[in-house]
């Protein structure tokens, strides 16, 4: 079994807190299983100058130490703590007992981790071919849409914002002990720093998310129409001087214009926050079509 003494194990709080803790019921069940069957899965360590850093098996170590139960160990080589975190993420994402919120959170964490790596997935190959973006690659890996990955990234960002001032609330959300609207959490990533600096409870989260949503929609209502009118005017002037051969491009512009109007109506009349992201993409498409 293990040749490692528990006193030689290095437990880094920042790595232990990186993983969502078990609920009381889950921990009790794990403890009962280990007492009855022994510790079947090895504890995973990263050998460093500080010693053997535990990266998987924090709960099992506590239980084995408490009941004097032997455990197996395995060492894995890593070059940096960033590599360790990515391994921990992949290890968690490979487990089957994650709740939908936990799965979203870990996918979002992986998105941010890869995005912040040097180049992430967005390197350019020697032949000039662009690699898939981080969101495109993860969407393919997890067999979800790219928009789901981007929503996950905002969900993770919002939960981490909550965790800065109220780690207990963040954990309760991730453990499913309280239910809140995921869109409210995602909205925190769009909020003013002063507004989101402290999230007291679920009601405070709801109220601040509503403020952010109203501010975003009011901003859209006051500025977006002007931007669209200007672009539509430029498009109309452009096509007045074109030959019929450009009719296909004209059709594309008209289709995008129709989608823009529809998105504006949803954003303003139905207060649809998702329409804002759609509008941004449509504006970019229109600009690329007309002026690139």
Coordinates of C-alpha atoms in Angstrom, one line a residue:
X1 CA 0.0 0.0 0.0
X2 CA 1.3 3.5 0.7
X3 CA 4.9 4.2 1.5
X4 CA 4.0 7.9 2.0
X5 CA 3.6 9.2 5.5
X6 CA 0.6 11.5 5.9
X7 CA 2.9 14.1 7.6
X8 CA 5.0 14.2 4.4
X9 CA 2.0 15.1 2.3
X10 CA 1.7 18.8 1.2
X11 CA -1.9 20.0 0.9
X12 CA -2.2 23.3 -0.9
X13 CA -5.4 25.1 0.0
X14 CA -5.6 26.8 -3.4
X15 CA -5.6 23.3 -5.1
X16 CA -8.0 21.7 -2.6
X17 CA -10.4 24.6 -3.0
X18 CA -10.1 24.4 -6.8
X19 CA -12.5 21.3 -6.7
X20 CA -16.1 21.5 -5.5
X21 CA -16.3 19.8 -2.1
X22 CA -18.6 16.8 -1.5
X23 CA -21.9 17.4 0.2
X24 CA -22.2 16.1 3.8
X25 CA -24.2 13.1 2.5
X26 CA -21.6 12.3 -0.2
X27 CA -18.7 12.5 2.3
X28 CA -20.5 10.3 4.8
X29 CA -21.2 7.7 2.0
X30 CA -17.5 7.8 0.9
X31 CA -16.3 7.4 4.5
X32 CA -18.6 4.4 5.0
X33 CA -17.4 2.8 1.7
X34 CA -13.7 3.2 2.6
X35 CA -14.3 1.8 6.1
X36 CA -16.0 -1.2 4.7
X37 CA -14.0 -1.8 1.5
X38 CA -10.7 0.0 2.0
X39 CA -9.3 2.8 -0.1
X40 CA -9.5 1.3 -3.6
X41 CA -8.4 4.4 -5.7
X42 CA -4.8 5.7 -5.3
X43 CA -4.1 9.2 -4.1
X44 CA -2.4 11.2 -6.8
X45 CA 0.7 13.3 -6.0
X46 CA 2.8 15.9 -7.7
X47 CA 6.5 15.7 -6.7
X48 CA 7.9 19.2 -6.1
X49 CA 10.8 20.8 -4.2
X50 CA 8.3 21.4 -1.4
X51 CA 7.5 17.7 -1.2
X52 CA 4.6 15.5 -2.5
X53 CA 1.7 17.8 -3.3
X54 CA -1.7 16.1 -3.2
X55 CA -3.7 16.8 -6.3
X56 CA -6.4 14.1 -6.1
X57 CA -7.8 12.4 -3.0
X58 CA -8.2 15.1 -0.4
X59 CA -11.3 13.5 1.1
X60 CA -9.8 10.0 1.0
X61 CA -6.7 11.2 2.7
X62 CA -8.7 12.7 5.6
X63 CA -10.8 9.5 6.0
X64 CA -7.8 7.2 5.8
X65 CA -5.9 9.3 8.3
X66 CA -8.8 9.4 10.7
X67 CA -9.4 5.7 10.6
X68 CA -5.8 4.6 10.1
X69 CA -6.6 3.0 6.8
X70 CA -3.7 2.3 4.3
X71 CA -3.9 3.8 0.8
X72 CA -2.2 3.5 -2.5
X73 CA -0.3 6.4 -4.1
X74 CA 0.7 7.5 -7.6
X75 CA 3.0 10.3 -8.6
X76 CA 2.5 12.3 -11.8
X77 CA 5.0 14.6 -13.4
X78 CA 4.0 18.2 -14.1
X79 CA 6.1 21.3 -15.1
X80 CA 3.8 23.9 -13.4
X81 CA 0.9 24.4 -11.2
X82 CA -1.1 25.5 -14.3
X83 CA -0.6 22.0 -15.7
X84 CA -1.7 20.5 -12.4
X85 CA -4.9 22.6 -12.4
X86 CA -5.7 21.6 -16.0
X87 CA -5.2 17.9 -15.0
X88 CA -7.5 18.4 -12.1
X89 CA -10.1 19.9 -14.3
X90 CA -9.9 17.1 -16.8
X91 CA -10.1 14.6 -14.0
X92 CA -13.2 16.2 -12.6
X93 CA -14.8 16.5 -16.0
X94 CA -14.2 12.8 -16.6
X95 CA -16.4 11.8 -13.6
X96 CA -20.0 10.9 -14.0
X97 CA -21.5 12.3 -10.8
X98 CA -21.3 16.0 -11.7
X99 CA -24.5 18.0 -11.5
X100 CA -25.3 20.2 -14.6
X101 CA -24.2 23.3 -12.7
X102 CA -20.9 21.7 -11.7
X103 CA -20.3 20.5 -15.3
X104 CA -20.9 24.0 -16.6
X105 CA -18.6 25.5 -14.0
X106 CA -15.7 23.1 -14.8
X107 CA -16.2 23.6 -18.6
X108 CA -16.0 27.3 -17.9
X109 CA -12.9 26.9 -15.8
X110 CA -11.3 24.9 -18.6
X111 CA -12.2 27.6 -21.1
X112 CA -10.6 30.3 -19.0
X113 CA -7.6 28.2 -18.2
X114 CA -6.9 27.4 -21.9
X115 CA -7.7 30.9 -23.0
X116 CA -5.1 32.4 -20.6
X117 CA -2.4 29.9 -21.6
X118 CA 0.1 31.3 -24.0
X119 CA -1.9 31.2 -27.3
X120 CA -4.5 28.8 -25.9
X121 CA -6.0 26.9 -28.9
X122 CA -5.7 30.0 -31.0
X123 CA -2.3 29.5 -32.6
X124 CA -1.7 30.0 -36.3
X125 CA -0.1 27.1 -38.1
X126 CA 2.9 27.4 -40.3
X127 CA 0.8 27.2 -43.4
X128 CA -1.3 30.1 -42.2
X129 CA -4.3 28.0 -41.3
X130 CA -6.0 29.2 -38.1
X131 CA -6.6 26.7 -35.4
X132 CA -10.1 26.4 -34.0
X133 CA -10.8 28.9 -31.2
X134 CA -10.9 27.8 -27.6
X135 CA -14.7 27.8 -27.5
X136 CA -14.9 25.9 -30.8
X137 CA -12.4 23.2 -29.7
X138 CA -14.2 22.7 -26.3
X139 CA -17.6 22.6 -28.0
X140 CA -16.3 19.7 -30.1
X141 CA -14.7 18.0 -27.1
X142 CA -17.8 18.1 -25.0
X143 CA -20.3 17.7 -27.9
X144 CA -22.2 20.9 -27.1
X145 CA -22.6 24.2 -29.0
X146 CA -20.0 26.9 -29.0
X147 CA -22.6 29.3 -27.4
X148 CA -23.0 26.8 -24.5
X149 CA -19.2 27.0 -23.8
X150 CA -19.3 30.8 -23.8
X151 CA -22.3 30.8 -21.4
X152 CA -20.4 28.3 -19.2
X153 CA -17.4 30.7 -19.2
X154 CA -19.6 33.6 -18.0
X155 CA -21.3 31.3 -15.5
X156 CA -17.8 30.4 -14.1
X157 CA -16.8 34.0 -14.0
X158 CA -20.0 35.0 -12.2
X159 CA -19.6 32.3 -9.6
X160 CA -16.0 33.3 -9.0
X161 CA -17.2 36.9 -8.5
X162 CA -19.7 35.6 -5.9
X163 CA -16.9 33.5 -4.3
X164 CA -14.7 36.5 -3.7
X165 CA -17.1 38.1 -1.2
X166 CA -19.3 35.1 -0.3
X167 CA -17.5 31.7 -0.8
X168 CA -20.2 30.0 1.2
X169 CA -22.9 31.1 -1.2
X170 CA -20.8 30.0 -4.2
X171 CA -20.4 26.5 -2.7
X172 CA -24.1 26.2 -1.8
X173 CA -24.9 27.0 -5.5
X174 CA -22.4 24.5 -6.8
X175 CA -23.5 21.8 -4.4
X176 CA -27.2 22.4 -5.3
X177 CA -28.2 23.4 -1.8
X178 CA -29.8 26.5 -3.1
X179 CA -31.3 27.3 -6.5
X180 CA -30.7 30.5 -8.4
X181 CA -31.1 31.5 -12.0
X182 CA -28.0 30.8 -14.0
X183 CA -28.6 33.8 -16.2
X184 CA -28.4 36.0 -13.1
X185 CA -25.0 34.5 -12.3
X186 CA -23.7 35.0 -15.9
X187 CA -24.8 38.7 -15.8
X188 CA -22.4 39.4 -13.0
X189 CA -19.6 39.3 -15.6
X190 CA -21.1 42.4 -17.2
X191 CA -21.6 44.3 -14.0
X192 CA -19.9 47.4 -12.5
X193 CA -17.0 46.5 -10.2
X194 CA -18.5 48.4 -7.3
X195 CA -21.9 46.9 -7.7
X196 CA -20.6 43.3 -7.8
X197 CA -17.9 43.7 -5.1
X198 CA -20.2 42.1 -2.5
X199 CA -23.0 39.5 -3.0
X200 CA -24.8 39.0 0.3
X201 CA -27.4 36.3 -0.5
X202 CA -29.7 34.9 -3.2
X203 CA -32.0 38.0 -3.1
X204 CA -29.0 40.3 -3.4
X205 CA -27.8 38.3 -6.4
X206 CA -31.2 38.6 -8.1
X207 CA -31.5 42.3 -7.4
X208 CA -28.0 43.1 -8.7
X209 CA -28.5 41.0 -11.8
X210 CA -31.7 42.9 -12.5
X211 CA -29.8 46.2 -12.3
X212 CA -27.2 44.9 -14.7
X213 CA -29.8 43.6 -17.1
X214 CA -31.7 46.8 -17.1
X215 CA -28.6 48.9 -17.6
X216 CA -27.5 46.8 -20.5
X217 CA -30.9 46.9 -22.2
X218 CA -31.3 50.6 -21.6
X219 CA -27.9 51.1 -23.1
X220 CA -28.9 49.1 -26.1
X221 CA -32.2 51.0 -26.4
X222 CA -30.4 54.4 -26.4
X223 CA -27.5 53.7 -28.7
X224 CA -28.1 50.6 -30.9
X225 CA -30.7 52.2 -33.1
X226 CA -28.3 55.0 -34.0
X227 CA -25.6 52.6 -34.9
X228 CA -27.9 50.4 -37.0
X229 CA -29.4 53.4 -38.8
X230 CA -25.9 54.6 -39.8
X231 CA -24.9 51.2 -41.1
X232 CA -28.1 50.8 -43.0
X233 CA -27.7 54.2 -44.6
X234 CA -24.1 53.3 -45.6
X235 CA -25.4 50.0 -47.0
X236 CA -28.1 51.7 -49.0
X237 CA -25.6 54.2 -50.5
X238 CA -23.2 51.5 -51.4
X239 CA -25.8 49.5 -53.3
X240 CA -27.1 52.5 -55.2
X241 CA -23.8 52.5 -57.1
X242 CA -23.4 48.8 -57.6
X243 CA -24.1 46.7 -60.7
X244 CA -26.7 43.8 -60.7
X245 CA -23.8 41.4 -60.4
X246 CA -23.7 42.3 -56.7
X247 CA -27.3 41.3 -56.1
X248 CA -26.3 38.2 -54.0
X249 CA -24.4 40.5 -51.6
X250 CA -27.3 42.8 -51.5
X251 CA -29.5 39.9 -50.5
X252 CA -27.1 38.9 -47.7
X253 CA -27.2 42.5 -46.3
X254 CA -31.0 42.5 -46.4
X255 CA -31.2 39.2 -44.5
X256 CA -28.8 40.5 -41.9
X257 CA -30.8 43.7 -41.6
X258 CA -34.0 41.7 -41.0
X259 CA -32.3 39.7 -38.3
X260 CA -30.9 42.9 -36.7
X261 CA -34.4 44.4 -36.6
X262 CA -35.8 41.2 -35.0
X263 CA -33.0 41.2 -32.4
X264 CA -33.6 44.8 -31.6
X265 CA -37.3 44.2 -31.1
X266 CA -36.6 41.3 -28.8
X267 CA -34.0 43.2 -26.8
X268 CA -36.2 46.3 -26.3
X269 CA -39.8 44.9 -26.2
X270 CA -39.2 41.6 -24.5
X271 CA -36.2 42.7 -22.5
X272 CA -34.3 39.7 -23.9
X273 CA -30.7 39.8 -22.7
X274 CA -29.6 37.1 -25.1
X275 CA -30.6 39.3 -28.0
X276 CA -27.7 41.7 -27.1
X277 CA -25.1 39.0 -27.9
X278 CA -26.9 38.2 -31.1
X279 CA -26.9 41.9 -32.1
X280 CA -23.1 42.2 -31.6
X281 CA -22.5 39.2 -33.9
X282 CA -24.9 40.6 -36.5
X283 CA -23.2 44.0 -36.5
X284 CA -19.8 42.3 -37.0
X285 CA -21.2 40.2 -39.9
X286 CA -22.6 43.3 -41.5
X287 CA -19.3 45.2 -41.1
X288 CA -17.3 42.4 -42.5
X289 CA -19.7 42.0 -45.5
X290 CA -19.7 45.7 -46.4
X291 CA -16.2 47.0 -45.6
X292 CA -13.7 44.1 -45.6

